[in-house]
Amino acid sequence: MSGQNGQHVVQHVDLGGGRIHLMRAGAGEALLFLHPAAGAGFWLPFHDLLAERFDVISPDHPGFGESDRLDWIDGMEDLVYFYLDLLDALDLEAVHVVGASLGGWLAAELAVHQPSKVRSLVMVDPIGLDLPEHPVEDMFAMNPDELRAALFVDQELALQFISPEPTLDMLMRAFKEKTSFARLAWNPFCCNPKLHLRLHRVTAPTLILWGSDDRLVPLAHGERYRELIADARLEIVDDCGHAPLLEQPERTVEVIGRFHAELAGKGGC
Amino acid sequence: MQFFMFHLMPYPYLPDDFDERESAWVTLSNSNYDPTIGTGLYNRYLDELEYAEQLGFDGICVNEHHQNAYGTMPSPNLMAATLVRRTEKLQIAIVGNGLPLRDHPLRVAEEVAMLDVISGGRIISGFVRGIGDEYFSMSIDPSTSRERFSEAHDLIIKAWTTEGPFRWIGKHYRLNYVNVWPRPLQQPHPPIWIPAFGSTETMSWAAENHYTYLSVFAPSKLLKRWFDGYRAGANAAGYEAPRDKIGILLPIYVAETDRQAHAEGRQYVTWLYHKGLKHKFEHLFPPGYMTDHSWGRFLQSGLGAYSDVSYEDLVAQGYAVVGSPATVRERLAELAEELGFGLVNALLHIGDMPHDHTIRNMELFAREVMPHFRAQSAAA
């Protein structure tokens, strides 16, 4: 799938024992986009919007989309080291990072493990924190109707992303991706219980975005991330569920754009 | 032909609005479980299994399920422990311990060895992965299910057959001192039974290891494919699978006449398949529980939920056998001929069946059906 203006190129990288699929477009400083558990392999309008300012690199995580599953990746830490290797393989010194949901958690972990690699950090409705008082809903147990209701405010739009009549290929792909996701997030469920002890290591300017009506991951997670990351800012995207980049792409990218512009103004971008 | 009596020990008192609930598993609140009723049920069910000894069964079966109304034996070893001391001749088949659901495989090795020693060698040790729902109930990552099963199995067999102490360095289990006391009485170890749901990987593996292969609830045309797969696995391993290593799990209800059997049995069989086995699809098939390959084959098979199969079709397709002694004899002979099994795990308490019907069912089955097949085996 390609955006209206978009001319993205597809690249393959052999790394870690498998072949990784990534999409890339735009020019300027490098921006690594980290996709959520569902959503690998698609180049969507928000990618194009980001590519107006950046060299956007959007890989499919190992075991997602068109990337091979790597047997040695069975936890978030493995995925973090995989991405550090990928940045080296792509010869990228430091990147801006935008991550959504699972990708947001991954972005935070990257910024914890190797702060110097992350020039700026944008997390959109990230999972990752262990907040027993504000549990993340169990998406593994949800049927398609429940998923649509949990992820989107606009249920008509939701049908575009979660089909009521999935093909065999779609079901096969969903099973593969959910399996890869389970290896990262089944237990501990959707979090690293140690992450809150480590987020003080993040040095990148940080923006946290949250859909006003996220019924999957409570806003309390966003508030906690803001408390734990120095000088982090939290912004709410109105009329929006768990996936602002899908449900409100223009407004979401606009907020991200302002954040990046401010950084540039400070000489940080 | 060998005959074992299987019991699931269901909790039949479901809420009035059960049909609107998504499942009898995972999310059906345990507020629906009344422990006072439970005391009566457990003791009644255990009495029924113990009675199988007087009726001349070869053995009895208990199994493991978690957090549901379908089967209330989260610890099959506990059930076996009470049965070991109340029986003398019966073999007691634990079918089985859910290996990936346990954090420590040596607990299984130890407990089964204890039971084998206490019983004087009457234990059969089944190993299972547990069903998908249980990966939610126990928060075990289903994508590790196969490898945890495989590693726990290898560790337990080695613990039973190798002088300890030895060291075990695996992916999921790392142990510096494996030295299981007691050792099992049966040598090299208790017989292993593998209940399975048609995965080709499991058929071949069970056959390669000369383990008994057991079917679970499915139509007979599917069972044919599974048993053929097991026989092919045995052939590939260089031997012919003996009939007594192929077992069928079959709900059976016998009454004096066909009419009476159906009039009474319909409710019990329907409870089992439409209520006890009511699952939420997403619970039953969690990610990674099957390989990508098996998932693809499952999707293409078009196999629906048990609750979509009517009572008439359940009986017609071999999910259950219901009838007079003559009818049950004929149907069982027909299925044995078609499928080639030599072991029957007869589920003689089904769903919400009361005690008196269970006892009558067991007696009619033991007196009017089993002898026919025993005489046949003797003649052969």
JSON list of N, CA, C and O in Angstrom, two decimals, chain A residues 96-119:
[
{"chain": "A", "resi": 96, "resn": "HIS", "atom": "N", "xyz": [15.76, 10.06, 15.10]},
{"chain": "A", "resi": 96, "resn": "HIS", "atom": "CA", "xyz": [14.51, 10.40, 15.75]},
{"chain": "A", "resi": 96, "resn": "HIS", "atom": "C", "xyz": [13.67, 9.14, 15.76]},
{"chain": "A", "resi": 96, "resn": "HIS", "atom": "O", "xyz": [13.69, 8.37, 14.80]},
{"chain": "A", "resi": 97, "resn": "VAL", "atom": "N", "xyz": [12.94, 8.92, 16.84]},
{"chain": "A", "resi": 97, "resn": "VAL", "atom": "CA", "xyz": [12.15, 7.69, 16.93]},
{"chain": "A", "resi": 97, "resn": "VAL", "atom": "C", "xyz": [10.70, 8.06, 17.18]},
{"chain": "A", "resi": 97, "resn": "VAL", "atom": "O", "xyz": [10.40, 8.92, 18.03]},
{"chain": "A", "resi": 98, "resn": "VAL", "atom": "N", "xyz": [9.81, 7.44, 16.40]},
{"chain": "A", "resi": 98, "resn": "VAL", "atom": "CA", "xyz": [8.37, 7.53, 16.64]},
{"chain": "A", "resi": 98, "resn": "VAL", "atom": "C", "xyz": [7.86, 6.11, 16.77]},
{"chain": "A", "resi": 98, "resn": "VAL", "atom": "O", "xyz": [8.08, 5.29, 15.86]},
{"chain": "A", "resi": 99, "resn": "GLY", "atom": "N", "xyz": [7.20, 5.80, 17.87]},
{"chain": "A", "resi": 99, "resn": "GLY", "atom": "CA", "xyz": [6.70, 4.44, 18.05]},
{"chain": "A", "resi": 99, "resn": "GLY", "atom": "C", "xyz": [5.28, 4.46, 18.58]},
{"chain": "A", "resi": 99, "resn": "GLY", "atom": "O", "xyz": [4.92, 5.33, 19.38]},
{"chain": "A", "resi": 100, "resn": "ALA", "atom": "N", "xyz": [4.47, 3.52, 18.12]},
{"chain": "A", "resi": 100, "resn": "ALA", "atom": "CA", "xyz": [3.08, 3.46, 18.54]},
{"chain": "A", "resi": 100, "resn": "ALA", "atom": "C", "xyz": [2.80, 2.16, 19.27]},
{"chain": "A", "resi": 100, "resn": "ALA", "atom": "O", "xyz": [3.18, 1.08, 18.79]},
{"chain": "A", "resi": 101, "resn": "SER", "atom": "N", "xyz": [2.14, 2.26, 20.41]},
{"chain": "A", "resi": 101, "resn": "SER", "atom": "CA", "xyz": [1.70, 1.09, 21.19]},
{"chain": "A", "resi": 101, "resn": "SER", "atom": "C", "xyz": [2.89, 0.18, 21.50]},
{"chain": "A", "resi": 101, "resn": "SER", "atom": "O", "xyz": [3.80, 0.60, 22.21]},
{"chain": "A", "resi": 102, "resn": "LEU", "atom": "N", "xyz": [2.95, -1.05, 20.94]},
{"chain": "A", "resi": 102, "resn": "LEU", "atom": "CA", "xyz": [4.12, -1.89, 21.13]},
{"chain": "A", "resi": 102, "resn": "LEU", "atom": "C", "xyz": [5.39, -1.15, 20.70]},
{"chain": "A", "resi": 102, "resn": "LEU", "atom": "O", "xyz": [6.42, -1.19, 21.36]},
{"chain": "A", "resi": 103, "resn": "GLY", "atom": "N", "xyz": [5.28, -0.45, 19.56]},
{"chain": "A", "resi": 103, "resn": "GLY", "atom": "CA", "xyz": [6.42, 0.31, 19.04]},
{"chain": "A", "resi": 103, "resn": "GLY", "atom": "C", "xyz": [6.83, 1.44, 19.98]},
{"chain": "A", "resi": 103, "resn": "GLY", "atom": "O", "xyz": [8.01, 1.82, 20.05]},
{"chain": "A", "resi": 104, "resn": "GLY", "atom": "N", "xyz": [5.87, 2.00, 20.70]},
{"chain": "A", "resi": 104, "resn": "GLY", "atom": "CA", "xyz": [6.17, 3.04, 21.68]},
{"chain": "A", "resi": 104, "resn": "GLY", "atom": "C", "xyz": [6.96, 2.49, 22.85]},
{"chain": "A", "resi": 104, "resn": "GLY", "atom": "O", "xyz": [7.92, 3.12, 23.34]},
{"chain": "A", "resi": 105, "resn": "TRP", "atom": "N", "xyz": [6.56, 1.32, 23.29]},
{"chain": "A", "resi": 105, "resn": "TRP", "atom": "CA", "xyz": [7.31, 0.65, 24.36]},
{"chain": "A", "resi": 105, "resn": "TRP", "atom": "C", "xyz": [8.75, 0.38, 23.90]},
{"chain": "A", "resi": 105, "resn": "TRP", "atom": "O", "xyz": [9.72, 0.68, 24.61]},
{"chain": "A", "resi": 106, "resn": "LEU", "atom": "N", "xyz": [8.87, -0.17, 22.69]},
{"chain": "A", "resi": 106, "resn": "LEU", "atom": "CA", "xyz": [10.18, -0.46, 22.12]},
{"chain": "A", "resi": 106, "resn": "LEU", "atom": "C", "xyz": [11.03, 0.82, 22.04]},
{"chain": "A", "resi": 106, "resn": "LEU", "atom": "O", "xyz": [12.22, 0.81, 22.35]},
{"chain": "A", "resi": 107, "resn": "ALA", "atom": "N", "xyz": [10.38, 1.92, 21.63]},
{"chain": "A", "resi": 107, "resn": "ALA", "atom": "CA", "xyz": [11.10, 3.19, 21.52]},
{"chain": "A", "resi": 107, "resn": "ALA", "atom": "C", "xyz": [11.65, 3.62, 22.88]},
{"chain": "A", "resi": 107, "resn": "ALA", "atom": "O", "xyz": [12.81, 4.04, 23.01]},
{"chain": "A", "resi": 108, "resn": "ALA", "atom": "N", "xyz": [10.83, 3.47, 23.93]},
{"chain": "A", "resi": 108, "resn": "ALA", "atom": "CA", "xyz": [11.28, 3.83, 25.27]},
{"chain": "A", "resi": 108, "resn": "ALA", "atom": "C", "xyz": [12.44, 2.95, 25.71]},
{"chain": "A", "resi": 108, "resn": "ALA", "atom": "O", "xyz": [13.42, 3.43, 26.30]},
{"chain": "A", "resi": 109, "resn": "GLU", "atom": "N", "xyz": [12.36, 1.67, 25.40]},
{"chain": "A", "resi": 109, "resn": "GLU", "atom": "CA", "xyz": [13.45, 0.74, 25.79]},
{"chain": "A", "resi": 109, "resn": "GLU", "atom": "C", "xyz": [14.74, 1.07, 25.06]},
{"chain": "A", "resi": 109, "resn": "GLU", "atom": "O", "xyz": [15.83, 1.00, 25.65]},
{"chain": "A", "resi": 110, "resn": "LEU", "atom": "N", "xyz": [14.62, 1.44, 23.77]},
{"chain": "A", "resi": 110, "resn": "LEU", "atom": "CA", "xyz": [15.83, 1.84, 23.03]},
{"chain": "A", "resi": 110, "resn": "LEU", "atom": "C", "xyz": [16.47, 3.05, 23.68]},
{"chain": "A", "resi": 110, "resn": "LEU", "atom": "O", "xyz": [17.70, 3.11, 23.84]},
{"chain": "A", "resi": 111, "resn": "ALA", "atom": "N", "xyz": [15.64, 4.01, 24.05]},
{"chain": "A", "resi": 111, "resn": "ALA", "atom": "CA", "xyz": [16.15, 5.24, 24.65]},
{"chain": "A", "resi": 111, "resn": "ALA", "atom": "C", "xyz": [16.75, 4.98, 26.03]},
{"chain": "A", "resi": 111, "resn": "ALA", "atom": "O", "xyz": [17.61, 5.72, 26.49]},
{"chain": "A", "resi": 112, "resn": "VAL", "atom": "N", "xyz": [16.31, 3.93, 26.70]},
{"chain": "A", "resi": 112, "resn": "VAL", "atom": "CA", "xyz": [16.88, 3.54, 27.99]},
{"chain": "A", "resi": 112, "resn": "VAL", "atom": "C", "xyz": [18.22, 2.84, 27.80]},
{"chain": "A", "resi": 112, "resn": "VAL", "atom": "O", "xyz": [19.21, 3.14, 28.46]},
{"chain": "A", "resi": 113, "resn": "HIS", "atom": "N", "xyz": [18.25, 1.89, 26.84]},
{"chain": "A", "resi": 113, "resn": "HIS", "atom": "CA", "xyz": [19.46, 1.08, 26.65]},
{"chain": "A", "resi": 113, "resn": "HIS", "atom": "C", "xyz": [20.60, 1.89, 26.04]},
{"chain": "A", "resi": 113, "resn": "HIS", "atom": "O", "xyz": [21.75, 1.68, 26.40]},
{"chain": "A", "resi": 114, "resn": "GLN", "atom": "N", "xyz": [20.27, 2.76, 25.08]},
{"chain": "A", "resi": 114, "resn": "GLN", "atom": "CA", "xyz": [21.32, 3.47, 24.33]},
{"chain": "A", "resi": 114, "resn": "GLN", "atom": "C", "xyz": [20.86, 4.92, 24.09]},
{"chain": "A", "resi": 114, "resn": "GLN", "atom": "O", "xyz": [20.47, 5.27, 22.99]},
{"chain": "A", "resi": 115, "resn": "PRO", "atom": "N", "xyz": [20.87, 5.72, 25.15]},
{"chain": "A", "resi": 115, "resn": "PRO", "atom": "CA", "xyz": [20.30, 7.07, 25.04]},
{"chain": "A", "resi": 115, "resn": "PRO", "atom": "C", "xyz": [20.91, 7.88, 23.89]},
{"chain": "A", "resi": 115, "resn": "PRO", "atom": "O", "xyz": [20.21, 8.66, 23.25]},
{"chain": "A", "resi": 116, "resn": "SER", "atom": "N", "xyz": [22.19, 7.63, 23.61]},
{"chain": "A", "resi": 116, "resn": "SER", "atom": "CA", "xyz": [22.85, 8.45, 22.59]},
{"chain": "A", "resi": 116, "resn": "SER", "atom": "C", "xyz": [22.34, 8.17, 21.18]},
{"chain": "A", "resi": 116, "resn": "SER", "atom": "O", "xyz": [22.56, 8.95, 20.27]},
{"chain": "A", "resi": 117, "resn": "LYS", "atom": "N", "xyz": [21.65, 7.07, 20.99]},
{"chain": "A", "resi": 117, "resn": "LYS", "atom": "CA", "xyz": [21.14, 6.72, 19.67]},
{"chain": "A", "resi": 117, "resn": "LYS", "atom": "C", "xyz": [19.83, 7.43, 19.35]},
{"chain": "A", "resi": 117, "resn": "LYS", "atom": "O", "xyz": [19.36, 7.38, 18.21]},
{"chain": "A", "resi": 118, "resn": "VAL", "atom": "N", "xyz": [19.20, 7.99, 20.36]},
{"chain": "A", "resi": 118, "resn": "VAL", "atom": "CA", "xyz": [17.85, 8.53, 20.17]},
{"chain": "A", "resi": 118, "resn": "VAL", "atom": "C", "xyz": [17.89, 10.06, 20.27]},
{"chain": "A", "resi": 118, "resn": "VAL", "atom": "O", "xyz": [18.11, 10.61, 21.35]},
{"chain": "A", "resi": 119, "resn": "ARG", "atom": "N", "xyz": [17.68, 10.74, 19.14]},
{"chain": "A", "resi": 119, "resn": "ARG", "atom": "CA", "xyz": [17.74, 12.21, 19.12]},
{"chain": "A", "resi": 119, "resn": "ARG", "atom": "C", "xyz": [16.47, 12.82, 19.69]},
{"chain": "A", "resi": 119, "resn": "ARG", "atom": "O", "xyz": [16.50, 13.86, 20.33]}
]
